[in-house]
XYZ file of N, CA and C in Angstrom:
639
model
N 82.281 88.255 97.261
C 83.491 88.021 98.057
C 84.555 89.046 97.665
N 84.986 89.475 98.441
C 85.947 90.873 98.163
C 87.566 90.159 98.159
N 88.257 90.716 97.236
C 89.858 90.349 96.737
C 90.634 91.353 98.018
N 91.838 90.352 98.258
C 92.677 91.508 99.121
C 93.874 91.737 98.105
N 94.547 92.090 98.822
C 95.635 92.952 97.755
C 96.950 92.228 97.561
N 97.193 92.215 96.277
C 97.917 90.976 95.549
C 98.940 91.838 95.348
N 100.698 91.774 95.903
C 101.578 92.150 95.810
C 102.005 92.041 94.106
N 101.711 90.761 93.675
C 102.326 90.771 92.338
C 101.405 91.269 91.225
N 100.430 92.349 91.652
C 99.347 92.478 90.778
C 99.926 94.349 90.389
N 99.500 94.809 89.557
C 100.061 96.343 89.787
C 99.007 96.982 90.278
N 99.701 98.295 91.454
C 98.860 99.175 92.378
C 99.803 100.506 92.233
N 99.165 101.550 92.958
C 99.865 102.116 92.986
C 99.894 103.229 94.303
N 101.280 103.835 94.607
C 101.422 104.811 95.873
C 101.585 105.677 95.671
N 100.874 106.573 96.434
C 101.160 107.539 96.572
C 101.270 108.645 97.590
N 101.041 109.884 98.142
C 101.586 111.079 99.248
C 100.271 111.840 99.115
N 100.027 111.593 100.318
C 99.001 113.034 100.337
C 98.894 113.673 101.582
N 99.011 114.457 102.051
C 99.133 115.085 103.715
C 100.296 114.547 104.194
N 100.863 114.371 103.758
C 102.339 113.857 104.506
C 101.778 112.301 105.241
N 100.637 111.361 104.174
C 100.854 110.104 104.406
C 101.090 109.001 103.003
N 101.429 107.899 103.415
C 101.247 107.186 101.899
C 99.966 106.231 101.726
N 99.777 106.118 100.343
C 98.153 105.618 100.066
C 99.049 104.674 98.826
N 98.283 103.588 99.467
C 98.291 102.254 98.736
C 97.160 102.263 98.208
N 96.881 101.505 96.978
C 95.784 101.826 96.123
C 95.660 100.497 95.034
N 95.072 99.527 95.049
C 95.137 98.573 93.983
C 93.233 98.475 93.148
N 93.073 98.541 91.992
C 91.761 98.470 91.868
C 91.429 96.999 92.068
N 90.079 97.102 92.304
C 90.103 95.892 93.254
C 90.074 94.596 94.403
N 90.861 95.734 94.626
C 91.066 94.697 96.034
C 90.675 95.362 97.502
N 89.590 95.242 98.645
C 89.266 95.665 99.496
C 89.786 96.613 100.455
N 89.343 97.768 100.685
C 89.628 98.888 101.193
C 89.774 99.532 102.324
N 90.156 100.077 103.257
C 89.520 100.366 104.809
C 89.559 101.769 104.503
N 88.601 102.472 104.368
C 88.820 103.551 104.637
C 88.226 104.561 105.460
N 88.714 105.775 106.229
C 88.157 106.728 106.876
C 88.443 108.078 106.830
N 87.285 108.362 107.051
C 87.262 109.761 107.152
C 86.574 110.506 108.360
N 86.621 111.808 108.397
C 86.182 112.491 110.178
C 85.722 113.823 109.238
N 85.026 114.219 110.658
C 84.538 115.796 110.353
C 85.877 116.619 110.673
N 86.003 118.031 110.454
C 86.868 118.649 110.540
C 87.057 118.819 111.848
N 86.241 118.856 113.044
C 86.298 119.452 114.278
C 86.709 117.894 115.259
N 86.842 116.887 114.633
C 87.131 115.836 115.150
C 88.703 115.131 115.872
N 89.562 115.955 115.775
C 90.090 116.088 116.274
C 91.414 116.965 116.599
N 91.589 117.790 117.835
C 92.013 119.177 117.771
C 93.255 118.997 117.260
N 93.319 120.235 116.678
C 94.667 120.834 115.945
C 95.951 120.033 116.513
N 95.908 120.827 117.762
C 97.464 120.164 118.631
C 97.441 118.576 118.469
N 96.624 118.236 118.669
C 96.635 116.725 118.943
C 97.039 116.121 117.204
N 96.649 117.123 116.353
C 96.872 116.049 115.064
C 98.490 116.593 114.996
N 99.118 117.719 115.026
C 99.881 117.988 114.943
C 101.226 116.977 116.005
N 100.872 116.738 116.831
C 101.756 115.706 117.666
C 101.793 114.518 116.918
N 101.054 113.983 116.918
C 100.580 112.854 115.965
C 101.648 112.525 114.712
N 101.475 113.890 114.008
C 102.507 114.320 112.596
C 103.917 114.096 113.035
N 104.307 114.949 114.001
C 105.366 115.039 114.568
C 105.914 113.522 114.925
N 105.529 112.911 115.457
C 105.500 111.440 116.463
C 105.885 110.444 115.501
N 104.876 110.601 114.350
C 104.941 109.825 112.663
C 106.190 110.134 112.367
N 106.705 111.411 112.117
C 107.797 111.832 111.671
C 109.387 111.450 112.532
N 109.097 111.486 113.502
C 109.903 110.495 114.303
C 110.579 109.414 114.176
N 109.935 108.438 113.643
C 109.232 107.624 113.782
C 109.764 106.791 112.696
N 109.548 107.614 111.608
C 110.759 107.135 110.547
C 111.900 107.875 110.044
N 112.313 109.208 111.021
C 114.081 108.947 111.201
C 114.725 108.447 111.976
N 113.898 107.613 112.731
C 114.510 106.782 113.100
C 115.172 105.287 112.667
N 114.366 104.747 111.835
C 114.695 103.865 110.925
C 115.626 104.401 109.296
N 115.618 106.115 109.365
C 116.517 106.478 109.006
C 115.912 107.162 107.578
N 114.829 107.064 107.732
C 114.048 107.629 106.529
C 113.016 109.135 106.356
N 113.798 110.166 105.559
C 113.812 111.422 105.742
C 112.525 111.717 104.944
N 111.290 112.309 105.081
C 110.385 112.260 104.216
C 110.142 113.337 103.491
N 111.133 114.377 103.323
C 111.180 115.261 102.225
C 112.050 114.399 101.265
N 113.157 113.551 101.502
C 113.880 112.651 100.249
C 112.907 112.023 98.932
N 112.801 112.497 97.693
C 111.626 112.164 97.102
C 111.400 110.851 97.201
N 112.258 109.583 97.250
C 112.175 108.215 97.228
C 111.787 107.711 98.964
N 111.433 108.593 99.516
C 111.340 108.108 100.889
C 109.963 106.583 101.199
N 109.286 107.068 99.967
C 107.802 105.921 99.954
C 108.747 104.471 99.430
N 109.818 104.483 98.811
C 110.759 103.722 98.072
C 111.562 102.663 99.670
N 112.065 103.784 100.368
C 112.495 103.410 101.807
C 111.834 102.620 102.255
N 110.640 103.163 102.505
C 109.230 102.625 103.556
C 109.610 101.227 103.264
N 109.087 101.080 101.701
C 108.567 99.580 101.376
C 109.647 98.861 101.508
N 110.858 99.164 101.581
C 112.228 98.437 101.690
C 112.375 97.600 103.689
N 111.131 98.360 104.136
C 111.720 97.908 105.334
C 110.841 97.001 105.503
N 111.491 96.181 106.939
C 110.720 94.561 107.170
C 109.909 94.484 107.348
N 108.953 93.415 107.203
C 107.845 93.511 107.243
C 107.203 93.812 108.684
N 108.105 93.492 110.083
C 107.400 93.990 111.195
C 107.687 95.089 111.429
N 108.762 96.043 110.791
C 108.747 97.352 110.930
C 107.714 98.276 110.571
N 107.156 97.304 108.997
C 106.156 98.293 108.632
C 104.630 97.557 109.486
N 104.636 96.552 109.715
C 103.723 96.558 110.599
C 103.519 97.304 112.021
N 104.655 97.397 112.535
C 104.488 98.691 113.569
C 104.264 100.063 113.358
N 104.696 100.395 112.134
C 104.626 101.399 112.007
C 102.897 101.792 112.191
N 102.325 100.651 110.370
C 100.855 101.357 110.825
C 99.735 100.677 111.991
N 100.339 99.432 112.845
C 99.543 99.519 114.211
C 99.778 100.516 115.115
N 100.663 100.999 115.040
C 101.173 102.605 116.185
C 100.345 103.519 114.860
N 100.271 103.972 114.546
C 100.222 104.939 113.827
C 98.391 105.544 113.611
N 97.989 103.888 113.021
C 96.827 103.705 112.472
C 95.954 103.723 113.696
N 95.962 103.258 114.869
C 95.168 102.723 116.060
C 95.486 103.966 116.873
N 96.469 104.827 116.808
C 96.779 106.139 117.363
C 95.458 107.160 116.497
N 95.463 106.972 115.696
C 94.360 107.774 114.681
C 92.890 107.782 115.409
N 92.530 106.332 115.029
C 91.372 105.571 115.440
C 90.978 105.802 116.859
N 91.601 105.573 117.698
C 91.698 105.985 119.440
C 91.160 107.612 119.401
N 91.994 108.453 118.660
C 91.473 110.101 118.840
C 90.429 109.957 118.470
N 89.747 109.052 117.360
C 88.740 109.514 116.255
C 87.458 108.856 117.930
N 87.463 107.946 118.451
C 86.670 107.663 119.104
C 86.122 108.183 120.639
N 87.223 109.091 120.574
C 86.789 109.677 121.688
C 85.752 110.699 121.581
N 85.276 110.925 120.833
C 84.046 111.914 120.824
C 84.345 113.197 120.641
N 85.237 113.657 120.653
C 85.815 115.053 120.011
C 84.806 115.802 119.059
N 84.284 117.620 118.786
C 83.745 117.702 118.109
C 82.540 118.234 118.387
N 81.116 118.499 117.646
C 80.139 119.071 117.547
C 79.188 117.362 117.561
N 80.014 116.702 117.189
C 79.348 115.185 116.847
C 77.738 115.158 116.262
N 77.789 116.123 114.855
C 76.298 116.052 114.365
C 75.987 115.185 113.831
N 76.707 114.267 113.097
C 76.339 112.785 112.521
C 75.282 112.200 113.858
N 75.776 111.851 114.797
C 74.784 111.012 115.550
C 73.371 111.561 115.269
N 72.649 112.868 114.262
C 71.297 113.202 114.116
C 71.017 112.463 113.105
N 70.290 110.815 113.363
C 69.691 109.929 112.142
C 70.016 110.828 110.817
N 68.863 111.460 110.229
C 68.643 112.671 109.260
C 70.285 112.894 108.714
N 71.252 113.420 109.256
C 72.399 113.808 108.407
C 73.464 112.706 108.533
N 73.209 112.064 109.267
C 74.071 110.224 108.857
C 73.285 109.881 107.764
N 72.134 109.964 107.399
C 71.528 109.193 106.149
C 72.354 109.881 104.472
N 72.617 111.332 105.129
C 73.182 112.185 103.703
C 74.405 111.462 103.263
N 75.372 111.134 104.385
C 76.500 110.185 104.225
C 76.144 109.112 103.756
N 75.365 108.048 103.924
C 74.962 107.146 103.351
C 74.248 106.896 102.011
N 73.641 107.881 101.766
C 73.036 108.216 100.664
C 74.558 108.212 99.647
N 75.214 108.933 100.002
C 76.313 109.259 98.995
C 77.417 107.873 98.732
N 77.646 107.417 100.196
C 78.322 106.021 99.318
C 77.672 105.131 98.793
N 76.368 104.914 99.004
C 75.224 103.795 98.420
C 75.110 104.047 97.102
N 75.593 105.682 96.744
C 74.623 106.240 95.331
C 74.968 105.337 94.056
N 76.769 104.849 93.729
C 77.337 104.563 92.574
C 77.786 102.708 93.280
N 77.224 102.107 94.378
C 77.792 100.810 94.940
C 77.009 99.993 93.463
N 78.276 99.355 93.432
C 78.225 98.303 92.093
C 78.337 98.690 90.459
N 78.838 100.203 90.705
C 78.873 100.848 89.102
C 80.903 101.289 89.424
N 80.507 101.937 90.214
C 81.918 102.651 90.399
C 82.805 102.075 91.494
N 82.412 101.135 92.390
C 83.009 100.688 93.576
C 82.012 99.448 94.052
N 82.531 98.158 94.410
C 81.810 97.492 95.503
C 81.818 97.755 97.013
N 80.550 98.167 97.628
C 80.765 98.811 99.167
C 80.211 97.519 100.120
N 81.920 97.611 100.653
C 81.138 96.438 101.952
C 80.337 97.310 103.215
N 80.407 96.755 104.278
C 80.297 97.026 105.643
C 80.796 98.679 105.895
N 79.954 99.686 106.688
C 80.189 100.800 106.833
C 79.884 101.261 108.040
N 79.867 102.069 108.685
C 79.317 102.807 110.008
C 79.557 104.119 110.039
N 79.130 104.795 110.044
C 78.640 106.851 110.536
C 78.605 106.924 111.540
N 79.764 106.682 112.491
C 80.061 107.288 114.048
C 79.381 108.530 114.168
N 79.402 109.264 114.971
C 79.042 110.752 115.302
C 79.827 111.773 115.224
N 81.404 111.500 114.751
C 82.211 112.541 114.191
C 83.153 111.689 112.997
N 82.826 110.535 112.524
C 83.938 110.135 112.006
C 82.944 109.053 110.861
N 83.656 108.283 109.649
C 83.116 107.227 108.996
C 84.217 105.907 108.539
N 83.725 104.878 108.997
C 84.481 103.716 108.615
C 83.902 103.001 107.114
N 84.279 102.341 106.218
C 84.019 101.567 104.833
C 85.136 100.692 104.678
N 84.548 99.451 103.935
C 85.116 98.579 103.424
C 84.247 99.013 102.037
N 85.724 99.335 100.817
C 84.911 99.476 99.483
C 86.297 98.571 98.348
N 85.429 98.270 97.552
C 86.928 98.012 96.480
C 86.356 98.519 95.395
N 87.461 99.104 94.894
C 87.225 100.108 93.789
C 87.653 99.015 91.995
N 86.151 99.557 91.480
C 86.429 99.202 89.880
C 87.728 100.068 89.159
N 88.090 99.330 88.198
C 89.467 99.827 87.466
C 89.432 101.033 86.635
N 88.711 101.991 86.622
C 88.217 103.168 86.197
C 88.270 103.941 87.414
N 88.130 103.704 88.545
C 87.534 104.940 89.624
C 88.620 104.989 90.395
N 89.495 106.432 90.637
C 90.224 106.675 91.343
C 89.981 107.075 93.004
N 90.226 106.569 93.640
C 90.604 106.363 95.316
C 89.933 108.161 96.161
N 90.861 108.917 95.330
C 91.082 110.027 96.164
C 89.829 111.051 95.751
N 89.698 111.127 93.910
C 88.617 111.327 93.644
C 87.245 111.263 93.942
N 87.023 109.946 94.238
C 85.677 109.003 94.930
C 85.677 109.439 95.960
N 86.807 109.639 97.225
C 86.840 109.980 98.737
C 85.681 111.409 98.773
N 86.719 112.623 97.758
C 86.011 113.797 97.547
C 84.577 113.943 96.932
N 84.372 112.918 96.347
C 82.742 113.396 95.478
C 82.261 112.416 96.657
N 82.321 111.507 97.501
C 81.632 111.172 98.948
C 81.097 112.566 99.986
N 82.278 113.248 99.987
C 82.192 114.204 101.025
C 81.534 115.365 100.333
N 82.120 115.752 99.782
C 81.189 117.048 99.068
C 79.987 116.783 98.822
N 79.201 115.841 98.206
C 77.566 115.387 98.408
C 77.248 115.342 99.726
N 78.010 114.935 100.367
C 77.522 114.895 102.316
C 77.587 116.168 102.434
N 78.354 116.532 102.231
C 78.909 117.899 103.415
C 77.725 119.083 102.634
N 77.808 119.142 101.740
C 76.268 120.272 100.704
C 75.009 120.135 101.533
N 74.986 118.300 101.726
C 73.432 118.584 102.276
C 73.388 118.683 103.281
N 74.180 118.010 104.068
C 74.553 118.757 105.825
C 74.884 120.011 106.049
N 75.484 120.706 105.750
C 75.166 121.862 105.715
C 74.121 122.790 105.372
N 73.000 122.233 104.363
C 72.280 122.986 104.370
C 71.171 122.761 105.591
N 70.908 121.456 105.938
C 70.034 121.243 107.254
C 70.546 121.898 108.468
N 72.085 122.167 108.540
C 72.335 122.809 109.919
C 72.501 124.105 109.778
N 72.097 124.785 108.076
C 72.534 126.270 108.163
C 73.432 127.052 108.237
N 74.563 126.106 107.769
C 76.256 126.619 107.843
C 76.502 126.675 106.660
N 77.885 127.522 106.761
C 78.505 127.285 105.276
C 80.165 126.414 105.869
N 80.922 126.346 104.641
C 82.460 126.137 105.272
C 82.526 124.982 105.060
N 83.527 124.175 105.505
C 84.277 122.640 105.152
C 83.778 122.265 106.226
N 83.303 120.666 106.007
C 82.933 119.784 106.904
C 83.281 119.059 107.647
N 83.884 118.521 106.305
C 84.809 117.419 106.184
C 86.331 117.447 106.357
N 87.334 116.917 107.074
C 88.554 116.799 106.960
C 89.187 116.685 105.994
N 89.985 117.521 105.137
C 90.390 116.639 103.910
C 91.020 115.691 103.850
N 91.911 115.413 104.691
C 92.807 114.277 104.558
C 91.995 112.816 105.055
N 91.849 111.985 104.174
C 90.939 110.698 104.520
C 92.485 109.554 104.718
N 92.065 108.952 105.870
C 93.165 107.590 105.798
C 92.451 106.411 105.057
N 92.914 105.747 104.348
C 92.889 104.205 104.015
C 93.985 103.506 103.661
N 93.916 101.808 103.952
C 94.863 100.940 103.998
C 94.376 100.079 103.176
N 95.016 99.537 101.950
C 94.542 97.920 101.245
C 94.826 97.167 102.013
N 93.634 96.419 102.439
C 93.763 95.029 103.147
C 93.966 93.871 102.356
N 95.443 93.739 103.170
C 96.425 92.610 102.879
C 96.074 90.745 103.268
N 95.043 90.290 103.678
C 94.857 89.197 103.898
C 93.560 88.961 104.297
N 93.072 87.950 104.179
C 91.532 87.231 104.882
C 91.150 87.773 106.043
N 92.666 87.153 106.782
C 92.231 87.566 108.318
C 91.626 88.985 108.777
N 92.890 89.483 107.857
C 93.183 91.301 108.284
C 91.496 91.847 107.835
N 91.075 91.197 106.664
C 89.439 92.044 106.279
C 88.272 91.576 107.461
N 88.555 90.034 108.275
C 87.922 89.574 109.357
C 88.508 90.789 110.193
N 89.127 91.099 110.550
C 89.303 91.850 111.595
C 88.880 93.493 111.428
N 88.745 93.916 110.678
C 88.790 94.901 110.060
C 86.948 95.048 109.892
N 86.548 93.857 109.724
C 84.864 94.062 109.463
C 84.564 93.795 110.870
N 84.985 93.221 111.871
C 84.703 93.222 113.189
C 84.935 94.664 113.438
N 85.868 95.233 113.176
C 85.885 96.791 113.988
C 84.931 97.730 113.859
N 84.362 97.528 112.477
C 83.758 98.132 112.353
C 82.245 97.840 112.660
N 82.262 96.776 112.517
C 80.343 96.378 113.768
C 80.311 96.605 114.837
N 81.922 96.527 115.505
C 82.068 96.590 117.347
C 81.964 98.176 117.582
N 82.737 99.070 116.228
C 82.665 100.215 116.611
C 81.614 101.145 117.443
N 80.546 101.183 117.350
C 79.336 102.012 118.034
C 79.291 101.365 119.257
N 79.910 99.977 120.042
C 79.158 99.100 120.484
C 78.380 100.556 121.942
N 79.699 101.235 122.675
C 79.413 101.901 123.746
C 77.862 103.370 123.466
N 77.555 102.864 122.241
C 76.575 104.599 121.533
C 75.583 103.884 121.999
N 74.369 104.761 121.973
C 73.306 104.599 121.801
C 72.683 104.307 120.608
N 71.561 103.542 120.475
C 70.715 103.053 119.729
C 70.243 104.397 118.986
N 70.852 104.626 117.614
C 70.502 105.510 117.075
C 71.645 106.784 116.778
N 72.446 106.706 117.195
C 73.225 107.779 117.559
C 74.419 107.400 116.124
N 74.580 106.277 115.610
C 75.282 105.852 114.659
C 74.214 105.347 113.588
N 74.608 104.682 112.367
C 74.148 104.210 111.572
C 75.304 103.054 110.548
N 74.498 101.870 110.906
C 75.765 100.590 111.030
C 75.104 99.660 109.616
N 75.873 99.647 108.834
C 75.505 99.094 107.234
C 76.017 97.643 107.336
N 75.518 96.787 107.429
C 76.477 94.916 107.214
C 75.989 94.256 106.057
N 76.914 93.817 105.054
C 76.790 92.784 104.322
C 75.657 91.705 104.572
């Protein structure tokens, strides 16, 4: 049974691509990641822009170093809008099929899988997962030794080595910037493990690779 994330427990935040990462060991994870070609430049760049908006409007400047300090100061349906606009704006690009979409080849969805399966129950508990055809969803909670951002990168770099060598490329694969959110309640991980079984629903048989508890 996976823990959600306990406000009075210590976690910690932090900045990376101009987003913030909540992080508690522990407690259940959503996280994603995309191939690099997954979604175009302009479009992430609006996106940035839109985000950035978004909170000067609520008045919060995100070069101010305490600006992650701001965030958490605001109400709780502010910050819930923020990451349902924000987060489901992500998710929406990520599903449109954007891309070279080589994951959908069984064979190099398994390299991805191979790599989060490799350390499940030493370094991380891995729930529920799916290998879209340009993108990857996980539910993981991380043991109190293994850092978040670290783990993201030794995921991708084992993928991306052996995918690349089956397609004969060199270069980055992977996006660097990975989103994840600590899931905050029962419901929110029910909903959250539904998305991710419903995710493929429109693919073909085969074209994804869908992991369930």
């Amino acid at each position: 049974m996976f823990e959600v994330f306990d406000p009075a427990a210590g976690y910690i935040v932090s900045e990376r691509c101009q987003l913030p990462h909540w992080f508690q060991p522990g407690a259940a994870t959503f996280i994603t990641f995309r191939t690099e070609d997954s979604i175009p430049k302009d479009v992430a760049q609006r996106w940035y822009a839109e985000r950035h908006a978004w909170l000067m409007r609520v008045g919060i400047t995100q070069q101010d170093p305490d600006w992650r300090t701001q965030f958490s100061a605001l109400s709780v349906d502010q910050r819930r809008e923020f990451h349902e606009t924000f987060s489901s704006q992500f998710l929406d690009y990520l599903d449109r099929g954007c891309g070279r979409c080589v994951l959908k080849k069984p064979e190099l969805a398994r390299h991805v899988a191979n790599a989060l399966e490799h350390f499940d129950g030493h370094r991380y508990d891995l729930g529920d997962f799916v290998i879209m055809p340009n993108h990857v969803h996980l539910i993981v909670a991380f043991h109190c030794c293994t850092d978040l951002e670290t783990q993201c990168y030794s995921w991708k770099k084992f993928s991306a080595g052996k995918i690349n060598r089956d397609l004969g490329r060199k270069g980055r694969f992977w996006q660097e910037e990975s989103f994840d959110h600590v899931i905050r309640s029962p419901e929110q991980f029910d909903a959250i493990t539904r998305y991710i079984t419903d995710n493929p629903k429109d693919l073909p048989r085969g074209e994804y690779l869908l992991s369930t508890k």
